[in-house]
Amino acid sequence: MMDEANRGRLSDNWQAVLHEIAEAALASSRKPADIKTIGVSKYVNIDCTRNLFEVGCKELGESRPQVIWKKAESPGLGEGVQWHLIGHLQTNKVRRVLQYKPIIHSIDSKRLLDSIANESRTQGLITRALLEVNISGEDAKTGLSPTAAEALLETLPIEGVEIIGLMAMAGRGSQPEEARRQFDHARDLRDEWRSRYGLPLPELSMGMSRDYHAAIAAGATMVRIGSRLFQGILDNE
Ligand SMILES: *Cc1c(COP(=O)(O)O)cnc(C)c1O
């Protein structure tokens, strides 16, 4: 179990992150309320995840669907959490994970989109999802190339899924200026596609612990913060 000291650190870290994000928003003449902070709990166990929720983080991000269903079934994490799936989703895990109504940030193929749409219709849901776009050009990164994303956008709308925006990651080890250039590129693609395909695409999920500042300056509406929240905690557990 997490002791009092670690719980206090977690609460302080959460408040500090909220504060820094609000500052970054104001520095870009944006409203802090327009940026949603997702706490990425993939590094920590159920107990620490529950503590994060209890100190005020209601949006939780996980890379693996199995972890969402395990954590969502545990006491204290069922009601009131909005789960975000930020990692690759295999079609054989779609049915089970949809029961927890996650926002899916990682649509990376037409096949996956169709599978989520089918299963959402079966379960009577409208699933909110984002297209993961590869803006860094790195082969190792997952996500759709801009051309592949366009091919997929051509097929919308699709019943059962609402595509609410784009998710993007800066290339590994990008310096802040390079990250900023990549995030600007993602926003420009969103703006272009919004008018070309007549879709609102309000959300831009971009920015992690090391580059959220650049992402907010570029227009991010969702930032996904993990390691920064657990500073001083993971080593002591
Ligand atoms: C792990 C992860 C994050 C959080 O990264 P930190 O650098 O720990 O803040 C954000 N987005 C995705 C897709 C991730 O896999």
CSV table of C-alpha atoms and ligand atoms in Angstrom, one decimal, residues 40 42-43 63 86 167 169 208-209 224-227, ligand 1:
chain,number,residue,atom,x,y,z
A,40,VAL,CA,-0.9,8.1,-17.5
A,42,LYS,CA,0.6,2.7,-17.0
A,43,TYR,CA,3.7,2.8,-14.8
A,63,SER,CA,-1.3,1.6,-23.0
A,86,ILE,CA,-3.3,5.4,-25.6
A,167,MET,CA,-3.3,11.9,-31.5
A,169,MET,CA,3.8,12.0,-30.6
A,208,MET,CA,3.9,14.1,-22.7
A,209,SER,CA,6.0,14.8,-19.6
A,224,ARG,CA,-0.9,12.7,-21.6
A,225,ILE,CA,1.3,13.0,-18.5
A,226,GLY,CA,2.9,10.0,-16.9
A,227,SER,CA,6.4,10.0,-15.4
B,1,LIG,C1,3.7,6.4,-21.7
B,1,LIG,C2,3.0,7.3,-22.6
B,1,LIG,C3,2.7,8.7,-22.3
B,1,LIG,C4,3.3,9.3,-21.0
B,1,LIG,O1,4.6,9.5,-21.1
B,1,LIG,P1,5.5,10.3,-20.0
B,1,LIG,O2,6.7,10.7,-20.8
B,1,LIG,O3,5.8,9.3,-19.0
B,1,LIG,O4,4.7,11.5,-19.6
B,1,LIG,C5,2.0,9.4,-23.1
B,1,LIG,N1,1.5,8.9,-24.3
B,1,LIG,C6,1.7,7.7,-24.7
B,1,LIG,C7,1.2,7.2,-26.0
B,1,LIG,C8,2.5,6.8,-23.9
B,1,LIG,O5,2.7,5.6,-24.3
